[in-house]
Amino acid sequence: MTGTRSPPSGVATRPPERADLLVREFDVAGMTCGSCAARVQRTLGRQDGVTDAAVNFATARATVTFDPSVIDPTQLTEALERTGYGLSPIPDRAADSTDRLRAAEDAEQREWLRRIFVAAPLSVVIVVLSYWQPDANWSRWTVATLCVPVQFWAGLPFLRGAWARARVRTANMDTLVALGTLAAFIYSTVDLLLTRSGHRQGLGPGGELHYDMVALIISFILIGRWFESRAKGQAGEALRVLATLGATQARLIDPEHPHAPERLVSVDAVRPGDVFVVRPGDKVPVDGLVLDGQSSVDELMLTGESLPVDKQHGDTITGATVNAYGVLRVQATAVGADTAYAQLVALVERAQGSKAPVQRLADRIAAVFVPVVVALASLTALVWVAVGQDDRGLLAGVAVLIVACPCALGLATPVAIMVGTGRAAALGILIKGGEVLERSQHVDTIVLDKTGTITTGRMTVVEVAAVPGNEQDDILAWAAAAEAGSEHPIGAAIVAAARDRGVHNPGADNFEALPGQGVRATVGDMIVVVGRGPALAAQGVTLDDEIALVVDGWQGAGRTAVWVAVDGHARGAVAVADTIKPEARSAVQALEALGISVAMLTGDNRRTADAVAAEVGITEVLADVAPAAKLAEVSRLQAAGRRVAMVGDGVNDAAALVQADLGIAMGTGTGVAVEAADITLLSGDLEGVARALNLARATYTVILQNLGWAFGYNLLAVPLAAVGLLSPTLAGLAMGLSSICVVGNSLRLTRFGKKARPTRPPTRTRWLLSIAAAWVAPALLLGALSGLFPVVIH
């Protein structure tokens, strides 16, 4: 798993590499199980001009990469309609897409409820009559009559879906339900009409009229579909919340007529260059640059950080964040799909639509599952008939059709990814798809770039020393006056420190930059020189021995020291450092608690690098590494057999991020680094690295558990049904519970981060134990069902 990565087939996690290709998302109608999703994906992928297609059963969406000069969305829709499914483009605006999805989910749930309200009461009456008066002629005909609306109205979605698949000579879960219930209904009706003496009804021994079984199966499946629909809606709640956080209106103003009234317009009407006002409590409509005003902005939705961020002239501001108290005048720089907020939503949507490589086996099985089940059910019935057990053959065949539901198999991976990536987004973490979840399990080494990752990336004055007889504030004032005209980061840090500490800057004249030496300026009637000790000594400046000892101590601690000389004599020194993030040490400890080795990568000299590493608790240091050599260092670690995650934030980190087995970008860094990474920490909080890996591992564990449950359920349930140890009615109940259990297990991820529970490093043994535990669960479920209720096939 070393070397550069490329997305697996069927995973659209990034824009296409070819400029002539388009990536579009569509809603897919008519899917009822994993085999449907596999068929839709196969159909779309086979169209001329389509280079990639990924279909997510849980979200009922397809992501298609295609050449618009060869095929267009209309042709894609027509191709899919020929197979019995619907395809419709998703609106560009996240809010519109979310509204449509929510409306569709609500309508689906209402439809299931309406049919449940008819089927459930009638099923109760049918069961009561079947057991209370099993031999009465009036009872048999009443039960048959009541079963008609259950079979043909409450069960209409299954019949309609099966017919749609039959017209194009395919099959899905609706086919199984329709075949099973219709077979039992027709068998019972023929027996009722043609047998003069009549037969007993109900689930007891000798019962040959099975209307109660038909009604209960349809009722159980309807209830299961309703619960499944609700649970899938909860799984996508994080994305819906994220998508609705954006502003809907903006207060536009005319900068050429400042006294003109504000115009309240839709956010869609804002264009780059427009100027708008953000008042206290307002959501920022689009990305922009602050022209004037001061305020604090709540960026919780973007970074996961609860503390507001100060904004003033020249600062950038992000759409969908909330202005706390001041009034800001802002010029729009990015609108619509180009805003950071819109791109964030798009990234999360893309991640939720992706697939983990482990799902490929499930997809291959789902693609052939239904035809195999139909054949197995037919074979089961024939074997029972061959031994003279016609009624048992019918019941066993129906049980096989009903119990073999591929829904749990289709939901196992996508629902877990939906919940996991949605929870990550709420915590300020972007995980770019299912493949990332799988690769994160194997990381054993994390390489942290120093500047901007372990440190803040900003030079700050950390200490001032003065020769006896001088004040520290005077030293800082002289240095700030001389450096006021410098563009060097050290000079900017000194000027900022003087301002922050309220030290008066007397101003300077005759500024002169001394390349490689420092700066010289006239401050009042004094000549002030600021620079490194050796450079000042070469100019004849007298250095103080006591301050020299202090400076040596600073440099040993990894700080940069500059001397301040006045009229040829050193008066003091200033220590400047790229300050270490306060959470750096605890972040390193959290990673080591996961069993991961932590190394620091930096271009600084060994002395500075060792000092920073010692302060945060890192023992493996890669120092004096040129920007172009970062990739080579990562490759060297991989060649030694280590699975490497690289954490960085700069342009010069991008190549190393791609080379690493897992690339993690600090969101405070450049867009190039963020695009190259697999995981992005929007807040720039280093502790988020361990949090992201914990969540990725927890999500992948849930995927394994879900797949173990789905495979275990079918491998146990189908044989039990075939040999007559599981009745069709209980098969319907078990089928509904299987999907609900998979979705419910995935929803546990919504609690991640609310309690600190570090995840131990994954091992093959733990994976096998996790799968084994998931296999035990369906065995307990099926055992409980067959034990709680009498089995009717003898």
XYZ file of N, CA and C in Angstrom, residues 244-377:
402
model
N -28.014 23.281 4.849
C -28.987 24.343 5.123
C -28.400 25.472 5.962
N -27.097 25.423 6.242
C -26.492 26.447 7.077
C -26.211 27.738 6.327
N -26.248 27.697 5.008
C -25.925 28.886 4.232
C -26.981 29.969 4.350
N -26.530 31.202 4.086
C -27.454 32.335 4.101
C -28.353 32.287 2.872
N -29.516 32.873 2.984
C -30.446 32.931 1.849
C -30.547 34.327 1.259
N -30.123 35.368 2.026
C -30.225 36.745 1.557
C -28.945 37.509 1.852
N -28.760 38.613 1.125
C -27.595 39.478 1.317
C -28.050 40.935 1.292
N -27.337 41.781 2.062
C -27.635 43.218 2.103
C -26.640 43.942 1.195
N -27.007 44.144 -0.068
C -26.115 44.818 -1.012
C -26.161 46.323 -0.823
N -24.996 46.968 -1.009
C -24.926 48.431 -0.962
C -24.156 48.914 -2.179
N -24.347 50.178 -2.506
C -23.637 50.808 -3.624
C -22.462 51.581 -3.059
N -21.206 51.131 -3.282
C -20.062 51.820 -2.690
C -19.880 53.246 -3.191
N -20.439 53.548 -4.369
C -20.312 54.900 -4.899
C -21.349 55.834 -4.305
N -22.365 55.286 -3.699
C -23.401 56.103 -3.046
C -23.620 55.535 -1.638
N -22.712 55.834 -0.709
C -22.753 55.213 0.622
C -24.018 55.497 1.406
N -24.745 56.540 1.068
C -25.947 56.869 1.823
C -27.209 56.246 1.212
N -27.044 55.565 0.104
C -28.196 54.902 -0.512
C -28.630 53.741 0.370
N -29.918 53.423 0.390
C -30.405 52.333 1.251
C -29.882 50.970 0.794
N -29.805 50.058 1.742
C -29.389 48.694 1.423
C -30.471 48.003 0.598
N -30.031 47.080 -0.249
C -30.966 46.275 -1.033
C -30.879 44.832 -0.542
N -31.985 44.295 -0.030
C -32.027 42.915 0.440
C -32.348 42.013 -0.751
N -31.374 41.205 -1.166
C -31.540 40.368 -2.353
C -31.262 38.921 -1.996
N -31.688 38.025 -2.879
C -31.374 36.606 -2.710
C -29.865 36.413 -2.851
N -29.338 35.440 -2.122
C -27.902 35.187 -2.189
C -27.483 34.780 -3.598
N -28.414 34.220 -4.390
C -28.092 33.833 -5.761
C -27.833 35.040 -6.647
N -28.309 36.232 -6.218
C -28.147 37.435 -7.035
C -26.808 38.126 -6.804
N -26.045 37.702 -5.806
C -24.758 38.334 -5.506
C -23.728 37.901 -6.538
N -22.928 38.876 -7.030
C -21.898 38.607 -8.008
C -20.540 39.024 -7.461
N -19.444 38.406 -7.935
C -18.112 38.820 -7.474
C -17.910 40.321 -7.694
N -17.371 40.987 -6.695
C -17.161 42.426 -6.760
C -18.245 43.229 -6.081
N -19.424 42.618 -5.868
C -20.492 43.319 -5.152
C -20.054 43.592 -3.717
N -20.569 44.679 -3.160
C -20.268 45.043 -1.782
C -21.533 44.840 -0.951
N -21.386 44.179 0.187
C -22.543 43.934 1.041
C -22.188 44.212 2.490
N -23.225 44.388 3.287
C -23.065 44.663 4.713
C -23.504 43.430 5.498
N -22.729 43.102 6.524
C -23.088 42.002 7.424
C -23.294 42.590 8.805
N -24.515 42.554 9.277
C -24.847 43.124 10.579
C -24.743 42.056 11.677
N -24.709 42.477 12.937
C -24.620 41.501 14.041
C -25.740 40.459 13.965
N -25.363 39.189 14.068
C -26.329 38.100 14.007
C -26.604 37.595 12.612
N -26.136 38.316 11.585
C -26.368 37.895 10.203
C -25.428 36.756 9.828
N -25.896 35.890 8.923
C -25.012 34.941 8.279
C -24.308 35.633 7.118
N -23.039 35.357 6.946
C -22.300 35.906 5.813
C -22.795 35.207 4.553
N -23.264 35.948 3.549
C -23.892 35.299 2.391
C -22.920 34.557 1.484
N -21.749 35.174 1.201
C -20.763 34.564 0.300
C -19.366 34.873 0.820
N -18.367 34.284 0.200
C -16.979 34.574 0.582
C -16.628 35.996 0.171
N -15.806 36.655 0.987
C -15.463 38.023 0.647
C -14.245 38.542 1.388
N -13.918 39.811 1.112
C -12.798 40.511 1.730
C -13.351 41.689 2.516
N -12.989 41.779 3.793
C -13.496 42.851 4.651
C -12.890 44.185 4.215
N -13.754 45.150 3.871
C -13.306 46.484 3.463
C -13.156 47.406 4.654
N -14.101 47.338 5.574
C -13.970 48.101 6.817
C -14.884 47.513 7.882
N -14.635 47.916 9.129
C -15.375 47.394 10.269
C -14.571 46.358 11.038
N -14.981 46.098 12.248
C -14.356 45.089 13.092
C -15.432 44.242 13.748
N -15.166 42.937 13.847
C -16.134 42.054 14.476
C -15.467 40.720 14.781
N -16.205 39.851 15.418
C -15.811 38.454 15.602
C -16.826 37.594 14.874
N -16.332 36.587 14.202
C -17.186 35.740 13.364
C -17.138 34.309 13.882
N -18.317 33.737 14.058
C -18.441 32.347 14.512
C -18.263 31.428 13.305
N -17.163 30.650 13.290
C -16.870 29.751 12.175
C -17.073 28.283 12.553
N -17.941 28.051 13.560
C -18.155 26.689 14.062
C -18.552 25.737 12.940
N -19.461 26.170 12.053
C -19.932 25.269 11.006
C -18.834 24.884 10.015
N -17.797 25.722 9.922
C -16.751 25.469 8.950
C -15.577 24.712 9.545
N -15.185 25.073 10.758
C -13.973 24.515 11.348
C -14.220 23.604 12.534
N -15.421 23.643 13.109
C -15.682 22.867 14.314
C -15.195 23.547 15.582
N -14.590 24.745 15.448
C -14.079 25.481 16.608
C -15.157 26.412 17.146
N -15.338 26.405 18.462
C -16.413 27.191 19.061
C -16.030 28.644 19.309
N -14.735 28.968 19.334
C -14.320 30.340 19.618
C -14.431 31.200 18.366
N -15.084 32.378 18.456
C -15.172 33.283 17.302
C -13.796 33.786 16.875
N -13.687 34.158 15.605
C -12.430 34.649 15.036
C -12.573 36.126 14.726
N -11.601 36.937 15.171
C -11.646 38.380 14.927
C -11.433 38.669 13.447
N -12.217 39.637 12.937
C -12.113 40.058 11.539
C -12.033 41.575 11.486
N -11.160 42.071 10.585
C -11.036 43.502 10.377
C -10.607 43.754 8.937
N -10.287 44.995 8.617
C -9.922 45.362 7.251
C -8.820 44.455 6.700
N -9.056 43.919 5.490
C -8.071 43.080 4.830
C -8.218 41.595 5.095
N -9.042 41.226 6.065
C -9.231 39.799 6.367
C -10.251 39.183 5.415
N -10.095 37.900 5.170
C -11.081 37.180 4.372
C -12.184 36.661 5.285
N -13.351 36.496 4.726
C -14.497 36.019 5.485
C -15.235 34.991 4.631
N -15.773 33.986 5.279
C -16.340 32.841 4.564
C -17.857 32.826 4.657
N -18.492 32.525 3.550
C -19.939 32.421 3.520
C -20.458 31.363 4.466
N -21.649 31.605 5.039
C -22.348 30.702 5.967
C -21.847 30.812 7.396
N -20.753 31.571 7.643
C -20.347 31.833 9.025
C -21.248 32.938 9.586
N -21.212 33.143 10.906
C -22.161 34.055 11.555
C -21.410 35.215 12.199
N -21.830 36.427 11.863
C -21.225 37.626 12.440
C -21.723 37.811 13.875
N -20.792 38.062 14.799
C -21.154 38.090 16.224
C -21.693 39.442 16.668
N -20.913 40.535 16.473
C -21.397 41.788 17.060
C -21.172 43.017 16.196
N -20.068 43.155 15.491
C -19.777 44.375 14.744
C -20.415 44.386 13.374
N -20.383 45.552 12.744
C -20.882 45.695 11.379
C -19.684 45.644 10.434
N -19.771 44.785 9.427
C -18.691 44.623 8.457
C -19.177 45.009 7.070
N -18.307 45.695 6.340
C -18.573 45.970 4.921
C -17.625 45.091 4.119
N -18.197 44.256 3.261
C -17.430 43.182 2.627
C -17.613 43.228 1.116
N -16.529 42.934 0.384
C -16.609 42.800 -1.069
C -16.593 41.319 -1.434
N -17.572 40.895 -2.218
C -17.701 39.484 -2.583
C -16.540 39.061 -3.477
N -15.930 37.922 -3.132
C -14.842 37.371 -3.943
C -15.201 36.033 -4.586
N -16.112 35.300 -3.990
C -16.535 34.009 -4.541
C -18.007 33.807 -4.227
N -18.778 33.376 -5.214
C -20.219 33.196 -5.026
C -20.627 31.826 -5.555
N -21.845 31.411 -5.202
C -22.404 30.164 -5.714
C -21.551 28.961 -5.378
N -21.299 28.131 -6.382
C -20.552 26.898 -6.183
C -19.075 27.131 -5.906
N -18.600 28.381 -6.089
C -17.186 28.676 -5.863
C -16.875 29.015 -4.415
N -17.876 29.186 -3.565
C -17.610 29.543 -2.169
C -17.041 28.342 -1.413
N -16.320 28.639 -0.341
C -15.752 27.562 0.476
C -16.849 26.685 1.055
N -17.973 27.306 1.423
C -19.096 26.553 1.985
C -19.673 25.569 0.972
N -19.900 26.042 -0.263
C -20.456 25.171 -1.299
C -19.497 24.032 -1.625
N -18.194 24.336 -1.667
C -17.223 23.288 -1.950
C -17.148 22.277 -0.813
N -17.321 22.770 0.417
C -17.352 21.867 1.571
C -18.516 20.891 1.454
N -19.704 21.397 1.146
C -20.883 20.537 0.998
C -20.669 19.541 -0.142
N -20.086 20.031 -1.263
C -19.854 19.147 -2.405
C -18.877 18.034 -2.049
N -17.841 18.364 -1.282
C -16.871 17.351 -0.873
C -17.510 16.292 0.015
N -18.349 16.740 0.948
C -19.008 15.785 1.836
C -19.983 14.916 1.045
N -20.731 15.517 0.115
C -21.653 14.738 -0.713
C -20.893 13.691 -1.522
N -19.756 14.108 -2.089
C -18.968 13.193 -2.892
C -18.433 12.047 -2.030
N -18.008 12.389 -0.825
C -17.497 11.352 0.077
C -18.599 10.376 0.460
N -19.802 10.898 0.726
C -20.902 10.022 1.120
C -21.361 9.136 -0.028
N -21.098 9.548 -1.255
C -21.465 8.737 -2.408
C -20.389 7.755 -2.828
N -19.250 7.767 -2.129
C -18.137 6.901 -2.510
C -18.315 5.496 -1.934
N -17.423 4.618 -2.342
C -17.472 3.237 -1.859
C -16.098 2.832 -1.343
N -16.101 2.022 -0.306
C -14.856 1.441 0.180
C -14.523 0.226 -0.674
N -13.225 -0.037 -0.922
C -12.861 -1.215 -1.718
C -13.444 -2.518 -1.181
N -13.645 -2.599 0.141
C -14.184 -3.828 0.729
C -15.605 -4.104 0.232
N -16.270 -3.084 -0.319
C -17.642 -3.270 -0.785
C -17.711 -3.956 -2.142
N -16.591 -4.068 -2.810
C -16.630 -4.636 -4.166
C -17.187 -6.051 -4.169
N -16.799 -6.856 -3.170
C -17.322 -8.221 -3.081
C -18.833 -8.192 -2.905
N -19.328 -7.293 -2.034
C -20.776 -7.188 -1.820
C -21.482 -6.793 -3.103
N -20.886 -5.885 -3.884
C -21.497 -5.465 -5.143
C -21.581 -6.622 -6.133
N -20.505 -7.394 -6.206
C -20.520 -8.527 -7.141
C -21.572 -9.560 -6.755
N -21.715 -9.791 -5.450
C -22.726 -10.750 -4.991
C -24.127 -10.217 -5.254
N -24.339 -8.921 -4.945
C -25.669 -8.328 -5.121
C -26.115 -8.370 -6.573
N -25.150 -8.271 -7.492
C -25.502 -8.239 -8.909
C -26.159 -9.532 -9.382
N -25.833 -10.663 -8.744
C -26.388 -11.955 -9.178
C -27.256 -12.569 -8.097
N -27.488 -11.851 -7.017
C -28.126 -12.434 -5.852
C -29.559 -12.869 -6.137
N -30.361 -11.968 -6.696
C -31.782 -12.264 -6.867
C -32.024 -13.458 -7.796
N -31.413 -13.525 -8.975
C -31.630 -14.722 -9.815
C -31.228 -16.011 -9.116
N -30.144 -15.972 -8.352
C -29.708 -17.169 -7.636
C -30.740 -17.572 -6.593
N -31.311 -16.584 -5.890
C -32.315 -16.873 -4.871
C -33.571 -17.480 -5.497
N -33.999 -16.924 -6.629
C -35.181 -17.463 -7.310
C -34.936 -18.914 -7.708
N -33.751 -19.184 -8.239
C -33.429 -20.559 -8.620
C -33.392 -21.473 -7.404
N -32.822 -20.988 -6.310
C -32.735 -21.790 -5.091
C -34.122 -22.058 -4.507
N -34.995 -21.043 -4.541
C -36.353 -21.230 -4.034
C -37.108 -22.263 -4.872
